[in-house]
Every structure is written in structure tokens, then in C-alpha cells.
Amino acid sequence: GVPLPNELTVTAVVAQGVTATRGRRRAEGALGAETTEEVRVLQEPAVDTGSCRVGPLGKTVEYAGGTYVGPYRCTFETEDSRGIIVLSDLDLDVTVFESPTAGAS
């Protein structure tokens, strides 16, 4: 027969931060930077970047924003019903959301 899909559970957000773009790389001299393989994460303590967290019942990864706008990466861990653990990246483009005004068309 056809095997059933394994149930996945998000178990943890293991790393997160602002990812470097070309424009941001030019500013590296003014900011501290960590390099991990191919991803460069800039340290910007003055900016409220918000954060990623595991959603209800371990089924989603949620981003709760602060005042930061730009690229952001969350690396999260998932585990399937067989106990196999995999890390995945969620690359976000954080933008300002403006709610529509009543009566606007």
C-alpha cells in the first residue's frame, strides 16, 4: 500500500536574525557581524527586530514583529513521527503593514 505521511512537529527555533544584503554588507564596518557558512547575520542591538517562535501545537513558525523592516531569517527544528530531526530556514521579507481604512476603495 501507499505509506502515510509522517506527522511533523516544529520543536524549536534554533537561530534567528537579520540577514546581510549587499547594502547591509557595506555597513559591516560600523556593525559587528558573525559569519556562519553562507549566511551572515548582522548584530543590530538598537533595532527591535521582533522574533520567531513556535506556534500553537508545534504546527507553525510565527514571526512577531518589532520596528524592523527588511530581510530576516528563522532557522527552526522539526521532528517527524519516526524521531528524525531536520533543520529548515524560513527567509522573511519584513514589511510595514497598513490596515485598510473603512470606506477606502
Short mmCIF file of C-alpha atoms in Angstrom, two decimals:
data_model
loop_
_atom_site.label_atom_id
_atom_site.label_comp_id
_atom_site.label_asym_id
_atom_site.label_seq_id
_atom_site.Cartn_x
_atom_site.Cartn_y
_atom_site.Cartn_z
CA GLY A 1 0.00 0.00 0.00
CA VAL A 2 0.85 3.68 -0.08
CA PRO A 3 2.70 4.86 3.05
CA LEU A 4 1.01 7.54 5.12
CA PRO A 5 2.85 10.83 5.53
CA ASN A 6 4.77 11.29 8.76
CA GLU A 7 3.39 13.84 11.18
CA LEU A 8 5.78 16.78 11.63
CA THR A 9 6.14 18.90 14.74
CA VAL A 10 8.10 22.14 14.99
CA THR A 11 10.12 21.65 18.16
CA ALA A 12 12.24 24.81 18.42
CA VAL A 13 13.52 27.97 16.76
CA VAL A 14 17.26 27.38 16.94
CA ALA A 15 18.64 30.56 15.32
CA GLN A 16 17.29 33.83 14.02
CA GLY A 17 18.46 37.24 12.92
CA VAL A 18 18.84 39.91 10.29
CA THR A 19 20.44 38.50 7.14
CA ALA A 20 23.00 40.53 5.24
CA THR A 21 22.12 42.03 1.87
CA ARG A 22 24.56 43.84 -0.42
CA GLY A 23 23.55 47.20 1.03
CA ARG A 24 23.89 45.90 4.57
CA ARG A 25 27.30 44.35 3.85
CA ARG A 26 28.63 47.83 3.03
CA ALA A 27 27.73 48.89 6.57
CA GLU A 28 29.56 45.98 8.20
CA GLY A 29 32.43 48.17 9.32
CA ALA A 30 30.06 50.06 11.61
CA LEU A 31 28.29 46.94 12.90
CA GLY A 32 29.54 43.70 14.37
CA ALA A 33 28.98 40.70 12.08
CA GLU A 34 29.01 36.94 12.61
CA THR A 35 29.71 34.60 9.72
CA THR A 36 28.24 31.09 9.68
CA GLU A 37 28.93 29.18 6.46
CA GLU A 38 26.91 31.00 3.75
CA VAL A 39 24.67 33.13 5.98
CA ARG A 40 25.87 36.36 7.51
CA VAL A 41 23.86 37.69 10.42
CA LEU A 42 24.39 41.30 11.46
CA GLN A 43 24.19 42.34 15.08
CA GLU A 44 21.99 45.43 15.42
CA PRO A 45 21.19 45.85 19.12
CA ALA A 46 19.46 49.24 18.67
CA VAL A 47 16.80 47.84 16.31
CA ASP A 48 13.76 45.96 17.63
CA THR A 49 13.73 43.11 15.10
CA GLY A 50 10.94 41.11 16.70
CA SER A 51 11.34 37.35 16.89
CA CYS A 52 10.27 33.97 15.58
CA ARG A 53 8.61 31.43 17.84
CA VAL A 54 6.94 28.03 17.61
CA GLY A 55 3.21 28.39 17.01
CA PRO A 56 0.33 26.57 18.70
CA LEU A 57 0.65 22.78 18.90
CA GLY A 58 4.04 22.91 17.13
CA LYS A 59 2.44 23.20 13.69
CA THR A 60 3.72 26.65 12.61
CA VAL A 61 6.56 29.13 12.98
CA GLU A 62 5.32 32.65 13.78
CA TYR A 63 7.11 35.99 13.46
CA ALA A 64 6.08 38.73 15.88
CA GLY A 65 7.47 41.98 14.58
CA GLY A 66 9.03 44.97 16.21
CA THR A 67 10.09 48.15 14.42
CA TYR A 68 12.49 46.39 12.00
CA VAL A 69 11.82 46.31 8.22
CA GLY A 70 13.95 44.16 5.89
CA PRO A 71 15.24 40.59 5.43
CA TYR A 72 15.07 38.25 8.43
CA ARG A 73 15.84 34.54 8.80
CA CYS A 74 14.49 31.98 11.27
CA THR A 75 16.08 28.52 11.46
CA PHE A 76 13.76 26.01 13.07
CA GLU A 77 13.85 22.34 14.01
CA THR A 78 11.17 19.83 13.04
CA GLU A 79 10.78 16.24 14.16
CA ASP A 80 8.72 13.61 12.39
CA SER A 81 6.79 10.73 13.95
CA ARG A 82 9.84 8.45 13.49
CA GLY A 83 12.08 10.78 15.53
CA ILE A 84 14.01 12.17 12.55
CA ILE A 85 15.04 15.80 13.19
CA VAL A 86 15.62 18.29 10.37
CA LEU A 87 16.61 21.97 10.41
CA SER A 88 14.93 24.34 7.95
CA ASP A 89 15.28 28.04 7.16
CA LEU A 90 12.42 30.49 6.83
CA ASP A 91 13.55 33.61 4.94
CA LEU A 92 11.25 36.56 5.54
CA ASP A 93 10.94 39.98 3.93
CA VAL A 94 9.52 42.03 6.80
CA THR A 95 7.46 44.98 5.58
CA VAL A 96 5.21 47.60 7.13
CA PHE A 97 1.57 46.55 7.13
CA GLU A 98 -1.01 49.28 6.96
CA SER A 99 -4.56 48.20 7.64
CA PRO A 100 -7.10 49.43 5.12
CA THR A 101 -9.27 52.32 6.21
CA ALA A 102 -13.04 51.97 6.25
CA GLY A 103 -14.66 53.04 3.02
CA ALA A 104 -11.40 53.05 1.03
CA SER A 105 -11.54 51.51 -2.42
#
